[in-house]
Every structure is written in structure tokens, then in C-alpha cells.
Short mmCIF file of C-alpha atoms in Angstrom, two decimals:
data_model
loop_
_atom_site.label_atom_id
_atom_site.label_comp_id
_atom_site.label_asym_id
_atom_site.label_seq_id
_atom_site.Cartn_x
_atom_site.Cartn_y
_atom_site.Cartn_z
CA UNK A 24 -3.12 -17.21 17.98
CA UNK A 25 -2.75 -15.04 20.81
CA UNK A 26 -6.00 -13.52 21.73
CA UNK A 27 -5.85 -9.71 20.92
CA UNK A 28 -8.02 -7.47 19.13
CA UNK A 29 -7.86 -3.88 18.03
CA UNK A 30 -10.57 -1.37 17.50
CA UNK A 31 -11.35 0.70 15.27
CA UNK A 32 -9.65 -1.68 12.43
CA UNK A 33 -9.84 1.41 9.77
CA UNK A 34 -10.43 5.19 10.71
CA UNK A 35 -10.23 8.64 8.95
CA UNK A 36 -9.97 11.43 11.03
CA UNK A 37 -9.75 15.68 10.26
CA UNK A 38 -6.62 17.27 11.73
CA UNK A 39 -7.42 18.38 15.57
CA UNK A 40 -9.82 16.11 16.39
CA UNK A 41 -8.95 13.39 19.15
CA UNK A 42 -8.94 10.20 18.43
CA UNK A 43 -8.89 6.64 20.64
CA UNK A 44 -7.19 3.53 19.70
CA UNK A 45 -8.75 0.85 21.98
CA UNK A 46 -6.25 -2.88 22.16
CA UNK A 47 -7.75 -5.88 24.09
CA UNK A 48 -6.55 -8.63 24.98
CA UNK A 49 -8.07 -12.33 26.55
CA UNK A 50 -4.89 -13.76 27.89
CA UNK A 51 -4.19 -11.92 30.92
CA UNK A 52 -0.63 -10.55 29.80
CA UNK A 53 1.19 -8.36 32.03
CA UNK A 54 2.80 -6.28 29.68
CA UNK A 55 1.27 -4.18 26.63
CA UNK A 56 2.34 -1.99 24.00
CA UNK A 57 1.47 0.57 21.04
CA UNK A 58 3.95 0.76 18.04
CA UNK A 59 3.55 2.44 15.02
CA UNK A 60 4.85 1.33 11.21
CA UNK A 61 5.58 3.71 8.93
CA UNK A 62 7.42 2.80 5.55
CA UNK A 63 11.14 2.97 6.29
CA UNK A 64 11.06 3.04 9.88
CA UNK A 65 9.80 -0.39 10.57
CA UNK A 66 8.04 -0.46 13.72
CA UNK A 67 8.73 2.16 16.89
CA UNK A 68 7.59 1.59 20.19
CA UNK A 69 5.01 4.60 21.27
CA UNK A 70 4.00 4.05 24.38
CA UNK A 71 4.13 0.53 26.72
CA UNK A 72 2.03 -0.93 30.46
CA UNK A 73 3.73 -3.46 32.70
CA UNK A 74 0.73 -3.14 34.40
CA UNK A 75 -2.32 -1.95 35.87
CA UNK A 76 -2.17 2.23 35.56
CA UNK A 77 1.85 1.43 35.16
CA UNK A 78 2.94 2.92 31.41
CA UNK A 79 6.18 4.32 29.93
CA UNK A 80 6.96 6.50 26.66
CA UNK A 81 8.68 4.63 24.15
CA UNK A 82 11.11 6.64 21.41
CA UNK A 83 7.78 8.27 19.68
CA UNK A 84 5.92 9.28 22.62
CA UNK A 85 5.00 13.25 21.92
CA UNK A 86 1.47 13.65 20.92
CA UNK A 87 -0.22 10.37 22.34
CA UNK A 88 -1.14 9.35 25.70
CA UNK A 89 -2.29 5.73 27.11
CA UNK A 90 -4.35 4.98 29.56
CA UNK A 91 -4.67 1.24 31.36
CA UNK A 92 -7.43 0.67 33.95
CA UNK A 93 -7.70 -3.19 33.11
CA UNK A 94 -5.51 -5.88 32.69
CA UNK A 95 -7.01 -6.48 29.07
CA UNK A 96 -7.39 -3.08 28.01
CA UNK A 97 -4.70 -0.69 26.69
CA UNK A 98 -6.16 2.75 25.02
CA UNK A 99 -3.82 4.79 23.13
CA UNK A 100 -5.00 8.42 22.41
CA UNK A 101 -4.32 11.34 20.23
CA UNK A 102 -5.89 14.77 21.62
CA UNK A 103 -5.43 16.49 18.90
CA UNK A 104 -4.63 14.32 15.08
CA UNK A 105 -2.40 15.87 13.16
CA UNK A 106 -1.48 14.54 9.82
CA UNK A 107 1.91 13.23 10.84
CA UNK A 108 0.32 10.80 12.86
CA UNK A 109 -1.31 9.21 10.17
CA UNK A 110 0.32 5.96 10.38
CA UNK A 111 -0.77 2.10 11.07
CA UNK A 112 -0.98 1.50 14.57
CA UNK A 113 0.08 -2.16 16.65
CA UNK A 114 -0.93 -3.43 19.62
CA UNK A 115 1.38 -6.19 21.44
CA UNK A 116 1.18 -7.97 24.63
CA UNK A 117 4.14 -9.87 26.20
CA UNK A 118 4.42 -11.97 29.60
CA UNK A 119 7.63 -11.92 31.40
CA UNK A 120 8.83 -14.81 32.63
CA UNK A 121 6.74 -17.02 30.39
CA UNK A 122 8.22 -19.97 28.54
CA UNK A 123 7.74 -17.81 25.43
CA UNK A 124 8.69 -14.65 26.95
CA UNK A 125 7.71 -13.55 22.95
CA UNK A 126 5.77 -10.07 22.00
CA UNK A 127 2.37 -10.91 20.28
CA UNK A 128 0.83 -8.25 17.73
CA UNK A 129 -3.01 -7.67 17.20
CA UNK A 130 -4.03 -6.79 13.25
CA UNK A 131 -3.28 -3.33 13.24
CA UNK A 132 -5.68 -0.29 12.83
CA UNK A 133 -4.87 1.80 9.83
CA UNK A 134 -5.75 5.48 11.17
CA UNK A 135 -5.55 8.10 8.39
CA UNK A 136 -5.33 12.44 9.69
CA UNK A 137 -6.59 14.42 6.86
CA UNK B 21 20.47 3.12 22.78
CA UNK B 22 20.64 0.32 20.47
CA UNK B 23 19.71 0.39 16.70
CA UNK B 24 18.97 -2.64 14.15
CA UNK B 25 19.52 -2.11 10.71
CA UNK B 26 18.35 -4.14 7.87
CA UNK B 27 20.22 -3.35 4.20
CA UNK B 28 18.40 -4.72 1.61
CA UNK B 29 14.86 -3.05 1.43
CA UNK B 30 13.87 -5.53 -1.15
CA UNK B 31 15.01 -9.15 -2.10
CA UNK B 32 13.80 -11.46 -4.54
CA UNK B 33 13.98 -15.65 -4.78
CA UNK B 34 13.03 -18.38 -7.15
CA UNK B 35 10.51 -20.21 -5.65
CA UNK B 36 12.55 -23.90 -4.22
CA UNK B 37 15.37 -21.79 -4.08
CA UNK B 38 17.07 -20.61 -1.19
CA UNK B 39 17.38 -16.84 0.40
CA UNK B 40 19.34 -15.16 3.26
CA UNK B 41 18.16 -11.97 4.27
CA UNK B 42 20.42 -9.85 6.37
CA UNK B 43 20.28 -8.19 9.77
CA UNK B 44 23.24 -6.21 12.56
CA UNK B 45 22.57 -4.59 15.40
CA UNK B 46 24.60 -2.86 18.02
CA UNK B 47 24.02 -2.80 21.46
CA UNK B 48 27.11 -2.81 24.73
CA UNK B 49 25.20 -5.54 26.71
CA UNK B 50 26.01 -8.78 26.52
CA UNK B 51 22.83 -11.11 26.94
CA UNK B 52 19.73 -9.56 24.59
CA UNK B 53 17.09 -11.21 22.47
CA UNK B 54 17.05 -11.54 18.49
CA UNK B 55 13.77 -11.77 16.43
CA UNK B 56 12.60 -12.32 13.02
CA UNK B 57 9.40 -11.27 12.17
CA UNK B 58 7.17 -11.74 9.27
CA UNK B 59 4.56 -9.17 7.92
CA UNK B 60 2.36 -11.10 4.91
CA UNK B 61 -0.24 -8.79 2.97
CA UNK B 62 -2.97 -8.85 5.50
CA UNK B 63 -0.45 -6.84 7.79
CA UNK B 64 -0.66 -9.61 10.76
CA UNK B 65 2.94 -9.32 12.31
CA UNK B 66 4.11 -13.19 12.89
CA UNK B 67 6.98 -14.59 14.97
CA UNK B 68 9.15 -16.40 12.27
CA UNK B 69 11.91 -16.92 14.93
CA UNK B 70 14.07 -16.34 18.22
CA UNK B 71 17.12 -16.04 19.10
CA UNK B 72 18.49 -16.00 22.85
CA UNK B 73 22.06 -14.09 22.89
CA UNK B 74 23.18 -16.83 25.28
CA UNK B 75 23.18 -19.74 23.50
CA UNK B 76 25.47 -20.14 20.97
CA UNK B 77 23.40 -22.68 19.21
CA UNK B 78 21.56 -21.41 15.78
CA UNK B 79 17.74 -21.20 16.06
CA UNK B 80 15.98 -23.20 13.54
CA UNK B 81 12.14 -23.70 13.03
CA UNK B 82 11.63 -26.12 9.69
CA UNK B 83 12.86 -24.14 6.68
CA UNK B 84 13.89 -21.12 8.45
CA UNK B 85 16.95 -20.70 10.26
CA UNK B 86 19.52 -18.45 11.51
CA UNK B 87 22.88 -17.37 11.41
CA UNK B 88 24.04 -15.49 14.60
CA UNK B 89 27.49 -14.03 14.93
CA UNK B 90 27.60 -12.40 17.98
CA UNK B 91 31.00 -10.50 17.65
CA UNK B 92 29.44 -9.24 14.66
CA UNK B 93 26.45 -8.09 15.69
CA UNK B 94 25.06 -10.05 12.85
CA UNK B 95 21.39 -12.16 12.89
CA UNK B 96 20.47 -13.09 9.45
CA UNK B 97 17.87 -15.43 8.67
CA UNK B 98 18.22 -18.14 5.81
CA UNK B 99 14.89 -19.83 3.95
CA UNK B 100 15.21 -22.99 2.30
CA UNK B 101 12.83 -24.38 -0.12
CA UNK B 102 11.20 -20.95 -0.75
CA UNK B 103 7.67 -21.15 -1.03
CA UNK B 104 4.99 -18.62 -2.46
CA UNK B 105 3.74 -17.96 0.83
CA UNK B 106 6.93 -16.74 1.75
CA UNK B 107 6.20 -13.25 0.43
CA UNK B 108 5.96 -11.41 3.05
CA UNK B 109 8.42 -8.16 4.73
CA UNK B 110 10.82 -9.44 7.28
CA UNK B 111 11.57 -7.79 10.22
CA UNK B 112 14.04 -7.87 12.70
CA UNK B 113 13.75 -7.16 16.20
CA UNK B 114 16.10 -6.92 19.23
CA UNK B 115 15.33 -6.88 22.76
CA UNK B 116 16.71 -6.51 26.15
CA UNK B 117 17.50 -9.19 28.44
CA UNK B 118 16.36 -7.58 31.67
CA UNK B 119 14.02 -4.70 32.31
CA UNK B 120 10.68 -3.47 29.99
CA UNK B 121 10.50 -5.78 27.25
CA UNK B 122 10.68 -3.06 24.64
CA UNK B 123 11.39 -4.30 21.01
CA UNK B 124 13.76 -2.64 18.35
CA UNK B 125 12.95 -3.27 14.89
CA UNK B 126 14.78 -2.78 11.54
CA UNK B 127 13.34 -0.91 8.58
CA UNK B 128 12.30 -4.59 7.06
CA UNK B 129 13.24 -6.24 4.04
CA UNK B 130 10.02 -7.26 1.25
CA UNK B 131 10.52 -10.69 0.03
CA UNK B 132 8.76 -11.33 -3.27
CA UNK B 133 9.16 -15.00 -4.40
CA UNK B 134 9.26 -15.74 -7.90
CA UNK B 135 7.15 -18.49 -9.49
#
């Protein structure tokens, strides 16, 4: 198994407050992303690195931010909750150019906005 | 922008038996990616299988395989010998060939196998 964890693994939040989604990984990927699943929408792609402080929106972008100041470390934020961001949250990492060249998906954090 | 779209939201199998669970897609380019992923009850998303648009051979890994039709924009993935811990949802994914290797998934299909 790829080696990628995700913290918090539950959280409940109150709308407005910020909340942090912290992804790390051990295997030195290049590339790493934050999806979200939400019944009926599979999963969407929120924000993605291809690097050190390199990151992109993805199609659900509005209301979260990323930040990537490691290689293993890819935060995804939300300044202010609200309750349409209550969701469960994926990390991935991918290497281009590997033999593989496959997306690998930490556990998931469920994050609830009341 | 391209768009994957899975049909069936649920699908049900004897266990032994076999089940095909269906997948398009649409994109205009020509060499992509195709995945199936599988999501079991403890929510860990695992590779099932992969497809390269390329290669006009069908991906197989033991009792999963595919069927891709390429002027069809079809990817559907067959299991033989349907097993309990089959249960899972199914996803499918597509992906570009070249630039950010952004993944777009269906809605999934839940797979409950029967005893």
C-alpha cells in the first residue's frame, strides 16, 4: 500500500469556523490531490500540487485553499465551514512517468459542518 | 471537458456468478486513461484496474476484466466468479494522457453480492 495518511480521520466542525485537512505522504510523489465524495457525484477533484508551492483548482475549487511547502505534505483548508462542505474528503498522490503512472488514495477524513 | 457516466446506481449478483457493470465517457482526444476503482465499506478507494486508450488489448487482472470499445466511449468491467468480498461501489475514472493527471470519476455503481 502506498504510504499516505490523512489527518484528522473524523471531525465536526460549527459553520464559520476554519478548518485544516492535513495529507502526507512517505513516497516522495510529485503530484498530490484533494477530492471530495459526495453521494451521487462520485468523486471531484478540489484542488491538485505538481509540486513544491505549484497547485491548481480542480472543478470544486470555491471555498478551499491548499497550501504545499513539502514534498510530503499537502494541506487543504476551509476559512470559513459552511455546511455544504460537509462531505468526505480524499487525498491522492500520483508520479508521472512512473511504471504505474496510477493515482493512490489515503482513507479519507469524514469532516461534518454543523 | 469530459464527463463519465455510470447508469446503474445499484447492481446485484449471486455469489459464483458473473456481473458486468457499465461505464461511457466522452472526451475529443484520442489517447486518455480508463480506471476502475473499488470503494469496500471501510471507504479505502482501491485500483481494481487500468486501461491505456492505446492499446487495443482488454485489461485483465484475475477475475476482473474489461471490455473497452473505444468508438463507443464504452469501459465496462466484467467479474467472474463473484465473491462476497466483492461488495464494494465501483467507480470509474478517466484521465488525460498528457498534462495534470487530474481524474474524472462516475457517480459509482454499489455491488451487493448475494450469498
Amino acid at each position: 500500500d502506498a504510504g499516505i495518511t490523512q489527518s484528522p480521520r473524523h471531525k465536526v466542525t460549527e459553520t464559520g469556523t476554519p478548518v485544516t485537512l492535513r495529507c502526507h505522504q512517505t513516497e516522495n510523489h510529485r503530484y498530490m490531490y484533494w477530492y471530495r465524495q459526495d453521494p451521487g457525484h462520485g468523486l471531484r477533484l478540489i484542488h491538485y500540487s505538481y509540486g513544491v508551492k505549484d497547485t491548481d483548482k480542480g472543478e470544486v475549487s470555491d471555498g478551499y485553499s491548499v497550501s504545499r511547502s513539502k514534498t510530503e505534505d499537502f494541506l487543504l483548508t476551509l476559512e470559513s465551514a459552511t455546511s455544504s462542505q460537509t462531505s468526505v474528503y480524499f487525498c491522492a498522490i500520483s508520479e508521472a512517468g512512473s511504471v504505474t503512472d496510477t493515482q493512490y488514495f489515503g482513507p479519507g477524513t469524514r469532516l461534518t459542518v454543523l | 471537458a469530459q464527463t463519465v457516466t455510470q447508469s446503474q446506481p445499484e447492481m446485484s449478483v449471486q455469489e459464483a456468478e458473473t456481473v458486468t457493470l457499465s461505464c461511457t465517457y466522452d472526451t475529443s482526444e484520442s489517447d486518455y486513461y480508463l480506471f476502475w476503482y473499488k470503494q469496500p465499506p471501510s471507504r479505502q478507494m482501491i485500483l481494481v484496474i487500468r486501461q491505456e486508450a492505446y492499446k487495443q488489448q482488454n485489461a485483465t487482472e484475475n477475475r476482473f476484466s474489461v471490455n473497452f470499445q473505444k468508438a463507443a466511449k464504452s469501459f465496462s468491467l466484467k467479474i467472474s466468479d463473484s465473491q462476497l468480498g466483492d461488495a464494494a461501489m465501483y467507480f470509474c475514472a478517466y484521465r488525460r494522457f498528457q498534462g495534470a493527471q487530474k481524474l474524472v470519476f462516475g457517480q459509482g455503481t454499489r455491488l451487493t453480492i448475494n450469498p
